[in-house]
Amino acid sequence: MRLVLLGPPGAGKGTQAKLLQEHFRIPKISTGDILREAVKDGTSLGKQAKEYMDRGELVPDAVIIDIVQERLAAADCRDGFLIDGFPRTVAQAEALEEMLARRDLALDGAISLRVPRKELVKRLSGRRTCRQCGTMFHIRFNPPKKDLVCDNCGGELYQRDDDREETIEARMEVYDRESAPLHEHFRDLGALYEVDGSKTTDQVFQQILRKLGKAA
Ligand code: AMP
């Protein structure tokens, strides 16, 4: 299974990616996680990416395409993968399709999580993320048992810089301008599976499985 997850910030891509990874036993590639790790490690990629990320803008296509190309070449991606957070532009989608075509492969589908804008802002501004394992919580909708401590690994929970209200608006604008056109791109390819992302985590997951079942 070769899948990509589309949707605006806060749509639940990370949460669904984790479930799909376990269900299909395929590696999950999150470009946001790769970049955040690079920022944490202070690598040259991290230094370059941080400026864009802090402003809520996209890292340049060439940089992100290289990262994905290298990651997809790894042995664990041979029989399938799920990418969360890529493609985010039509140029990235075309680059991905070329990468796969060179190996006589194609995507099985692009899953799009649709969530009303108001709901997204509520989700993002209350989101807290574990510094160690990346598990996400929400201060109201899904609070950790102990304040600022991850239920999963005991790591510290923090608010991503780009989850602050002033940056959320910029990210939404970038999404509308750069990423929303991906829907048409994948619809034209007959590979778009749209899902109502405003339901519970499990309901969203079941919808995805149903859609993919129909697709198979
Ligand atoms: P995410 O965790 O997916 O919300 O990504 C966080 C930030 O990383 C984004 O706001 C972008 O600055 C950057 N980023 C992640 N994936 C991409 C991508 N495919 N293209 C460009 N920038 C990206």
Tab-separated table of N, CA, C and O in Angstrom, residues 105-201:
chain	number	residue	atom	x	y	z
A	105	LEU	N	6.191	2.089	-10.265
A	105	LEU	CA	5.209	2.053	-9.177
A	105	LEU	C	4.288	3.258	-9.289
A	105	LEU	O	4.579	4.215	-10.008
A	106	ALA	N	3.172	3.193	-8.547
A	106	ALA	CA	2.265	4.341	-8.497
A	106	ALA	C	1.644	4.397	-7.104
A	106	ALA	O	1.672	3.412	-6.359
A	107	LEU	N	1.080	5.542	-6.777
A	107	LEU	CA	0.395	5.674	-5.486
A	107	LEU	C	-0.912	4.899	-5.522
A	107	LEU	O	-1.586	4.858	-6.550
A	108	ASP	N	-1.291	4.315	-4.387
A	108	ASP	CA	-2.613	3.677	-4.315
A	108	ASP	C	-3.684	4.697	-3.995
A	108	ASP	O	-4.839	4.500	-4.329
A	109	GLY	N	-3.303	5.757	-3.309
A	109	GLY	CA	-4.324	6.737	-3.020
A	109	GLY	C	-3.808	7.912	-2.209
A	109	GLY	O	-2.776	7.829	-1.545
A	110	ALA	N	-4.567	9.018	-2.321
A	110	ALA	CA	-4.315	10.196	-1.500
A	110	ALA	C	-5.555	10.360	-0.626
A	110	ALA	O	-6.663	10.556	-1.137
A	111	ILE	N	-5.369	10.222	0.682
A	111	ILE	CA	-6.502	10.334	1.605
A	111	ILE	C	-6.564	11.777	2.084
A	111	ILE	O	-5.575	12.308	2.592
A	112	SER	N	-7.716	12.390	1.916
A	112	SER	CA	-7.851	13.788	2.311
A	112	SER	C	-8.786	13.913	3.510
A	112	SER	O	-9.937	13.470	3.454
A	113	LEU	N	-8.296	14.500	4.580
A	113	LEU	CA	-9.122	14.697	5.779
A	113	LEU	C	-9.718	16.099	5.743
A	113	LEU	O	-8.980	17.088	5.748
A	114	ARG	N	-11.047	16.175	5.686
A	114	ARG	CA	-11.723	17.478	5.613
A	114	ARG	C	-12.262	17.851	6.998
A	114	ARG	O	-12.985	17.063	7.597
A	115	VAL	N	-11.903	19.033	7.460
A	115	VAL	CA	-12.355	19.517	8.775
A	115	VAL	C	-12.645	21.016	8.649
A	115	VAL	O	-11.839	21.744	8.055
A	116	PRO	N	-13.796	21.489	9.208
A	116	PRO	CA	-14.092	22.922	9.110
A	116	PRO	C	-13.001	23.785	9.772
A	116	PRO	O	-12.420	23.383	10.779
A	117	ARG	N	-12.753	24.941	9.193
A	117	ARG	CA	-11.668	25.822	9.627
A	117	ARG	C	-11.715	26.164	11.117
A	117	ARG	O	-10.709	26.145	11.819
A	118	LYS	N	-12.931	26.475	11.612
A	118	LYS	CA	-13.071	26.876	13.025
A	118	LYS	C	-12.577	25.778	13.956
A	118	LYS	O	-11.926	26.021	14.969
A	119	GLU	N	-12.925	24.545	13.590
A	119	GLU	CA	-12.544	23.374	14.382
A	119	GLU	C	-11.012	23.192	14.359
A	119	GLU	O	-10.396	22.852	15.371
A	120	LEU	N	-10.414	23.460	13.220
A	120	LEU	CA	-8.958	23.301	13.085
A	120	LEU	C	-8.222	24.234	14.039
A	120	LEU	O	-7.262	23.845	14.693
A	121	VAL	N	-8.683	25.484	14.088
A	121	VAL	CA	-8.006	26.476	14.929
A	121	VAL	C	-8.118	26.058	16.396
A	121	VAL	O	-7.145	26.122	17.153
A	122	LYS	N	-9.303	25.559	16.787
A	122	LYS	CA	-9.487	25.097	18.172
A	122	LYS	C	-8.533	23.950	18.479
A	122	LYS	O	-7.901	23.894	19.517
A	123	ARG	N	-8.435	23.020	17.531
A	123	ARG	CA	-7.571	21.846	17.742
A	123	ARG	C	-6.108	22.251	17.868
A	123	ARG	O	-5.388	21.762	18.727
A	124	LEU	N	-5.663	23.142	16.973
A	124	LEU	CA	-4.235	23.484	16.940
A	124	LEU	C	-3.810	24.306	18.137
A	124	LEU	O	-2.747	24.086	18.707
A	125	SER	N	-4.661	25.271	18.533
A	125	SER	CA	-4.216	26.163	19.598
A	125	SER	C	-4.147	25.438	20.942
A	125	SER	O	-3.395	25.838	21.818
A	126	GLY	N	-4.910	24.335	21.087
A	126	GLY	CA	-4.857	23.585	22.349
A	126	GLY	C	-3.946	22.363	22.269
A	126	GLY	O	-3.845	21.582	23.206
A	127	ARG	N	-3.297	22.188	21.147
A	127	ARG	CA	-2.484	20.978	20.945
A	127	ARG	C	-1.188	21.051	21.748
A	127	ARG	O	-0.527	22.078	21.791
A	128	ARG	N	-0.850	19.945	22.388
A	128	ARG	CA	0.436	19.825	23.074
A	128	ARG	C	1.077	18.533	22.590
A	128	ARG	O	0.413	17.504	22.479
A	129	THR	N	2.381	18.593	22.314
A	129	THR	CA	3.084	17.475	21.677
A	129	THR	C	4.207	16.985	22.589
A	129	THR	O	4.859	17.797	23.259
A	130	CYS	N	4.437	15.684	22.608
A	130	CYS	CA	5.519	15.149	23.447
A	130	CYS	C	6.859	15.366	22.749
A	130	CYS	O	7.012	15.025	21.581
A	131	ARG	N	7.801	15.939	23.493
A	131	ARG	CA	9.130	16.194	22.930
A	131	ARG	C	9.856	14.910	22.575
A	131	ARG	O	10.689	14.885	21.689
A	132	GLN	N	9.523	13.831	23.319
A	132	GLN	CA	10.278	12.588	23.095
A	132	GLN	C	9.666	11.691	22.038
A	132	GLN	O	10.344	11.243	21.133
A	133	CYS	N	8.341	11.408	22.160
A	133	CYS	CA	7.778	10.399	21.247
A	133	CYS	C	6.805	10.999	20.240
A	133	CYS	O	6.319	10.296	19.364
A	134	GLY	N	6.515	12.295	20.361
A	134	GLY	CA	5.668	12.945	19.361
A	134	GLY	C	4.170	12.732	19.552
A	134	GLY	O	3.362	13.251	18.780
A	135	THR	N	3.768	11.974	20.608
A	135	THR	CA	2.332	11.779	20.846
A	135	THR	C	1.670	13.133	21.091
A	135	THR	O	2.237	13.997	21.750
A	136	MET	N	0.439	13.270	20.526
A	136	MET	CA	-0.237	14.559	20.658
A	136	MET	C	-1.396	14.495	21.641
A	136	MET	O	-2.113	13.501	21.696
A	137	PHE	N	-1.572	15.577	22.391
A	137	PHE	CA	-2.687	15.706	23.336
A	137	PHE	C	-3.378	17.030	23.035
A	137	PHE	O	-2.888	17.831	22.253
A	138	HIS	N	-4.528	17.233	23.697
A	138	HIS	CA	-5.202	18.525	23.580
A	138	HIS	C	-5.617	18.945	24.989
A	138	HIS	O	-6.147	18.116	25.739
A	139	ILE	N	-5.356	20.195	25.330
A	139	ILE	CA	-5.589	20.601	26.713
A	139	ILE	C	-7.050	20.414	27.144
A	139	ILE	O	-7.312	20.169	28.307
A	140	ARG	N	-8.010	20.472	26.186
A	140	ARG	CA	-9.413	20.254	26.563
A	140	ARG	C	-9.970	18.927	26.068
A	140	ARG	O	-10.621	18.193	26.798
A	141	PHE	N	-9.712	18.593	24.807
A	141	PHE	CA	-10.380	17.430	24.210
A	141	PHE	C	-9.700	16.107	24.534
A	141	PHE	O	-10.317	15.055	24.470
A	142	ASN	N	-8.403	16.161	24.857
A	142	ASN	CA	-7.669	14.915	25.106
A	142	ASN	C	-6.488	15.212	26.037
A	142	ASN	O	-5.325	15.081	25.662
A	143	PRO	N	-6.827	15.638	27.290
A	143	PRO	CA	-5.737	16.075	28.171
A	143	PRO	C	-4.914	14.897	28.694
A	143	PRO	O	-5.447	13.793	28.835
A	144	PRO	N	-3.618	15.109	28.966
A	144	PRO	CA	-2.819	14.035	29.561
A	144	PRO	C	-3.265	13.820	31.011
A	144	PRO	O	-3.875	14.710	31.611
A	145	LYS	N	-2.963	12.634	31.563
A	145	LYS	CA	-3.370	12.351	32.951
A	145	LYS	C	-2.695	13.326	33.908
A	145	LYS	O	-3.292	13.797	34.858
A	146	LYS	N	-1.410	13.614	33.620
A	146	LYS	CA	-0.670	14.546	34.474
A	146	LYS	C	-0.268	15.736	33.619
A	146	LYS	O	0.213	15.556	32.488
A	147	ASP	N	-0.455	16.938	34.167
A	147	ASP	CA	-0.167	18.162	33.413
A	147	ASP	C	1.208	18.148	32.741
A	147	ASP	O	2.211	17.893	33.409
A	148	LEU	N	1.250	18.409	31.467
A	148	LEU	CA	2.500	18.569	30.719
A	148	LEU	C	3.408	17.334	30.693
A	148	LEU	O	4.594	17.423	30.402
A	149	VAL	N	2.812	16.148	31.037
A	149	VAL	CA	3.608	14.907	30.996
A	149	VAL	C	2.920	13.919	30.045
A	149	VAL	O	1.711	13.710	30.122
A	150	CYS	N	3.711	13.321	29.164
A	150	CYS	CA	3.157	12.392	28.174
A	150	CYS	C	2.704	11.094	28.845
A	150	CYS	O	3.485	10.467	29.570
A	151	ASP	N	1.447	10.677	28.587
A	151	ASP	CA	0.925	9.406	29.138
A	151	ASP	C	1.708	8.220	28.592
A	151	ASP	O	1.808	7.178	29.227
A	152	ASN	N	2.217	8.388	27.389
A	152	ASN	CA	2.842	7.288	26.672
A	152	ASN	C	4.257	6.980	27.166
A	152	ASN	O	4.596	5.828	27.436
A	153	CYS	N	5.087	8.054	27.311
A	153	CYS	CA	6.507	7.795	27.628
A	153	CYS	C	7.027	8.645	28.781
A	153	CYS	O	8.205	8.553	29.124
A	154	GLY	N	6.193	9.510	29.352
A	154	GLY	CA	6.654	10.336	30.474
A	154	GLY	C	7.425	11.568	30.016
A	154	GLY	O	7.909	12.342	30.844
A	155	GLY	N	7.538	11.762	28.705
A	155	GLY	CA	8.266	12.929	28.175
A	155	GLY	C	7.514	14.238	28.454
A	155	GLY	O	6.344	14.230	28.837
A	156	GLU	N	8.227	15.335	28.212
A	156	GLU	CA	7.626	16.654	28.463
A	156	GLU	C	6.729	17.057	27.291
A	156	GLU	O	7.103	16.891	26.134
A	157	LEU	N	5.557	17.605	27.609
A	157	LEU	CA	4.666	18.098	26.548
A	157	LEU	C	4.950	19.580	26.319
A	157	LEU	O	5.171	20.324	27.271
A	158	TYR	N	4.931	19.982	25.057
A	158	TYR	CA	5.179	21.396	24.760
A	158	TYR	C	4.245	21.853	23.647
A	158	TYR	O	3.620	21.035	22.962
A	159	GLN	N	4.160	23.172	23.498
A	159	GLN	CA	3.363	23.709	22.393
A	159	GLN	C	4.313	24.021	21.243
A	159	GLN	O	5.282	24.784	21.423
A	160	ARG	N	4.074	23.407	20.091
A	160	ARG	CA	4.921	23.697	18.931
A	160	ARG	C	4.872	25.197	18.642
A	160	ARG	O	3.812	25.799	18.720
A	161	ASP	N	6.026	25.766	18.277
A	161	ASP	CA	6.054	27.208	17.987
A	161	ASP	C	5.009	27.567	16.940
A	161	ASP	O	4.354	28.601	17.015
A	162	ASP	N	4.846	26.660	15.959
A	162	ASP	CA	3.923	26.993	14.869
A	162	ASP	C	2.462	26.677	15.212
A	162	ASP	O	1.580	26.863	14.388
A	163	ASP	N	2.204	26.226	16.446
A	163	ASP	CA	0.814	26.046	16.889
A	163	ASP	C	0.309	27.266	17.662
A	163	ASP	O	-0.777	27.253	18.233
A	164	ARG	N	1.104	28.335	17.710
A	164	ARG	CA	0.631	29.561	18.357
A	164	ARG	C	-0.308	30.281	17.390
A	164	ARG	O	-0.133	30.196	16.174
A	165	GLU	N	-1.287	31.020	18.008
A	165	GLU	CA	-2.371	31.538	17.157
A	165	GLU	C	-1.901	32.389	15.983
A	165	GLU	O	-2.423	32.292	14.878
A	166	GLU	N	-0.846	33.186	16.223
A	166	GLU	CA	-0.406	34.090	15.152
A	166	GLU	C	0.148	33.289	13.954
A	166	GLU	O	0.016	33.708	12.808
A	167	THR	N	0.739	32.131	14.215
A	167	THR	CA	1.308	31.340	13.115
A	167	THR	C	0.251	30.446	12.455
A	167	THR	O	0.345	30.134	11.266
A	168	ILE	N	-0.763	30.071	13.229
A	168	ILE	CA	-1.806	29.196	12.681
A	168	ILE	C	-2.443	29.843	11.453
A	168	ILE	O	-2.627	29.201	10.418
A	169	GLU	N	-2.729	31.139	11.562
A	169	GLU	CA	-3.375	31.857	10.456
A	169	GLU	C	-2.514	31.783	9.191
A	169	GLU	O	-3.006	31.491	8.096
A	170	ALA	N	-1.197	31.994	9.379
A	170	ALA	CA	-0.284	31.950	8.222
A	170	ALA	C	-0.291	30.550	7.615
A	170	ALA	O	-0.294	30.388	6.385
A	171	ARG	N	-0.299	29.516	8.440
A	171	ARG	CA	-0.281	28.139	7.927
A	171	ARG	C	-1.544	27.832	7.124
A	171	ARG	O	-1.508	27.128	6.126
A	172	MET	N	-2.676	28.367	7.602
A	172	MET	CA	-3.939	28.133	6.886
A	172	MET	C	-3.906	28.799	5.509
A	172	MET	O	-4.381	28.232	4.526
A	173	GLU	N	-3.340	30.003	5.486
A	173	GLU	CA	-3.263	30.714	4.195
A	173	GLU	C	-2.374	29.952	3.218
A	173	GLU	O	-2.695	29.806	2.037
A	174	VAL	N	-1.246	29.458	3.738
A	174	VAL	CA	-0.338	28.680	2.884
A	174	VAL	C	-1.050	27.428	2.389
A	174	VAL	O	-0.943	27.045	1.218
A	175	TYR	N	-1.814	26.804	3.266
A	175	TYR	CA	-2.543	25.594	2.874
A	175	TYR	C	-3.503	25.903	1.719
A	175	TYR	O	-3.532	25.201	0.711
A	176	ASP	N	-4.295	26.971	1.885
A	176	ASP	CA	-5.291	27.307	0.853
A	176	ASP	C	-4.612	27.577	-0.490
A	176	ASP	O	-5.091	27.160	-1.538
A	177	ARG	N	-3.485	28.293	-0.416
A	177	ARG	CA	-2.822	28.708	-1.649
A	177	ARG	C	-2.048	27.559	-2.308
A	177	ARG	O	-2.174	27.326	-3.499
A	178	GLU	N	-1.251	26.836	-1.496
A	178	GLU	CA	-0.312	25.856	-2.065
A	178	GLU	C	-0.846	24.425	-2.090
A	178	GLU	O	-0.545	23.668	-3.004
A	179	SER	N	-1.587	24.044	-1.027
A	179	SER	CA	-1.908	22.624	-0.877
A	179	SER	C	-3.324	22.271	-1.331
A	179	SER	O	-3.550	21.145	-1.786
A	180	ALA	N	-4.266	23.202	-1.207
A	180	ALA	CA	-5.640	22.878	-1.609
A	180	ALA	C	-5.724	22.408	-3.072
A	180	ALA	O	-6.486	21.473	-3.378
A	181	PRO	N	-4.912	22.991	-3.990
A	181	PRO	CA	-4.973	22.529	-5.390
A	181	PRO	C	-4.603	21.053	-5.574
A	181	PRO	O	-4.866	20.473	-6.634
A	182	LEU	N	-4.007	20.445	-4.555
A	182	LEU	CA	-3.658	19.020	-4.671
A	182	LEU	C	-4.903	18.150	-4.827
A	182	LEU	O	-4.846	17.062	-5.397
A	183	HIS	N	-6.029	18.644	-4.301
A	183	HIS	CA	-7.259	17.846	-4.401
A	183	HIS	C	-7.621	17.605	-5.859
A	183	HIS	O	-7.949	16.499	-6.256
A	184	GLU	N	-7.555	18.696	-6.607
A	184	GLU	CA	-7.900	18.575	-8.016
A	184	GLU	C	-6.901	17.664	-8.734
A	184	GLU	O	-7.279	16.831	-9.561
A	185	HIS	N	-5.632	17.831	-8.351
A	185	HIS	CA	-4.579	17.013	-8.962
A	185	HIS	C	-4.871	15.521	-8.762
A	185	HIS	O	-4.873	14.743	-9.717
A	186	PHE	N	-5.167	15.136	-7.524
A	186	PHE	CA	-5.383	13.704	-7.257
A	186	PHE	C	-6.760	13.240	-7.744
A	186	PHE	O	-6.933	12.081	-8.104
A	187	ARG	N	-7.728	14.167	-7.745
A	187	ARG	CA	-9.052	13.793	-8.284
A	187	ARG	C	-8.913	13.452	-9.769
A	187	ARG	O	-9.429	12.443	-10.234
A	188	ASP	N	-8.159	14.284	-10.468
A	188	ASP	CA	-7.945	14.038	-11.903
A	188	ASP	C	-7.268	12.694	-12.148
A	188	ASP	O	-7.486	12.056	-13.174
A	189	LEU	N	-6.429	12.282	-11.196
A	189	LEU	CA	-5.740	10.992	-11.355
A	189	LEU	C	-6.622	9.824	-10.902
A	189	LEU	O	-6.222	8.665	-10.965
A	190	GLY	N	-7.806	10.151	-10.360
A	190	GLY	CA	-8.717	9.113	-9.843
A	190	GLY	C	-8.182	8.473	-8.574
A	190	GLY	O	-8.499	7.324	-8.262
A	191	ALA	N	-7.382	9.237	-7.814
A	191	ALA	CA	-6.729	8.642	-6.632
A	191	ALA	C	-7.097	9.366	-5.336
A	191	ALA	O	-6.448	9.169	-4.313
A	192	LEU	N	-8.141	10.200	-5.377
A	192	LEU	CA	-8.482	10.979	-4.183
A	192	LEU	C	-9.574	10.292	-3.368
A	192	LEU	O	-10.628	9.945	-3.906
A	193	TYR	N	-9.312	10.110	-2.060
A	193	TYR	CA	-10.308	9.529	-1.157
A	193	TYR	C	-10.594	10.529	-0.052
A	193	TYR	O	-9.762	10.737	0.837
A	194	GLU	N	-11.756	11.179	-0.121
A	194	GLU	CA	-12.071	12.226	0.846
A	194	GLU	C	-12.845	11.656	2.032
A	194	GLU	O	-13.761	10.856	1.869
A	195	VAL	N	-12.453	12.132	3.225
A	195	VAL	CA	-13.005	11.601	4.464
A	195	VAL	C	-13.392	12.772	5.362
A	195	VAL	O	-12.709	13.796	5.369
A	196	ASP	N	-14.489	12.608	6.111
A	196	ASP	CA	-14.897	13.648	7.057
A	196	ASP	C	-14.029	13.534	8.315
A	196	ASP	O	-14.233	12.647	9.145
A	197	GLY	N	-13.069	14.443	8.440
A	197	GLY	CA	-12.103	14.375	9.546
A	197	GLY	C	-12.602	14.988	10.834
A	197	GLY	O	-11.862	15.053	11.812
A	198	SER	N	-13.869	15.439	10.867
A	198	SER	CA	-14.343	16.089	12.092
A	198	SER	C	-14.937	15.078	13.068
A	198	SER	O	-15.304	15.420	14.183
A	199	LYS	N	-15.039	13.828	12.669
A	199	LYS	CA	-15.599	12.787	13.550
A	199	LYS	C	-14.541	12.311	14.559
A	199	LYS	O	-13.427	12.815	14.567
A	200	THR	N	-14.883	11.301	15.376
A	200	THR	CA	-13.906	10.809	16.354
A	200	THR	C	-12.765	10.103	15.615
A	200	THR	O	-12.929	9.689	14.459
A	201	THR	N	-11.667	9.927	16.331
A	201	THR	CA	-10.492	9.284	15.725
A	201	THR	C	-10.857	7.942	15.107
A	201	THR	O	-10.491	7.644	13.969
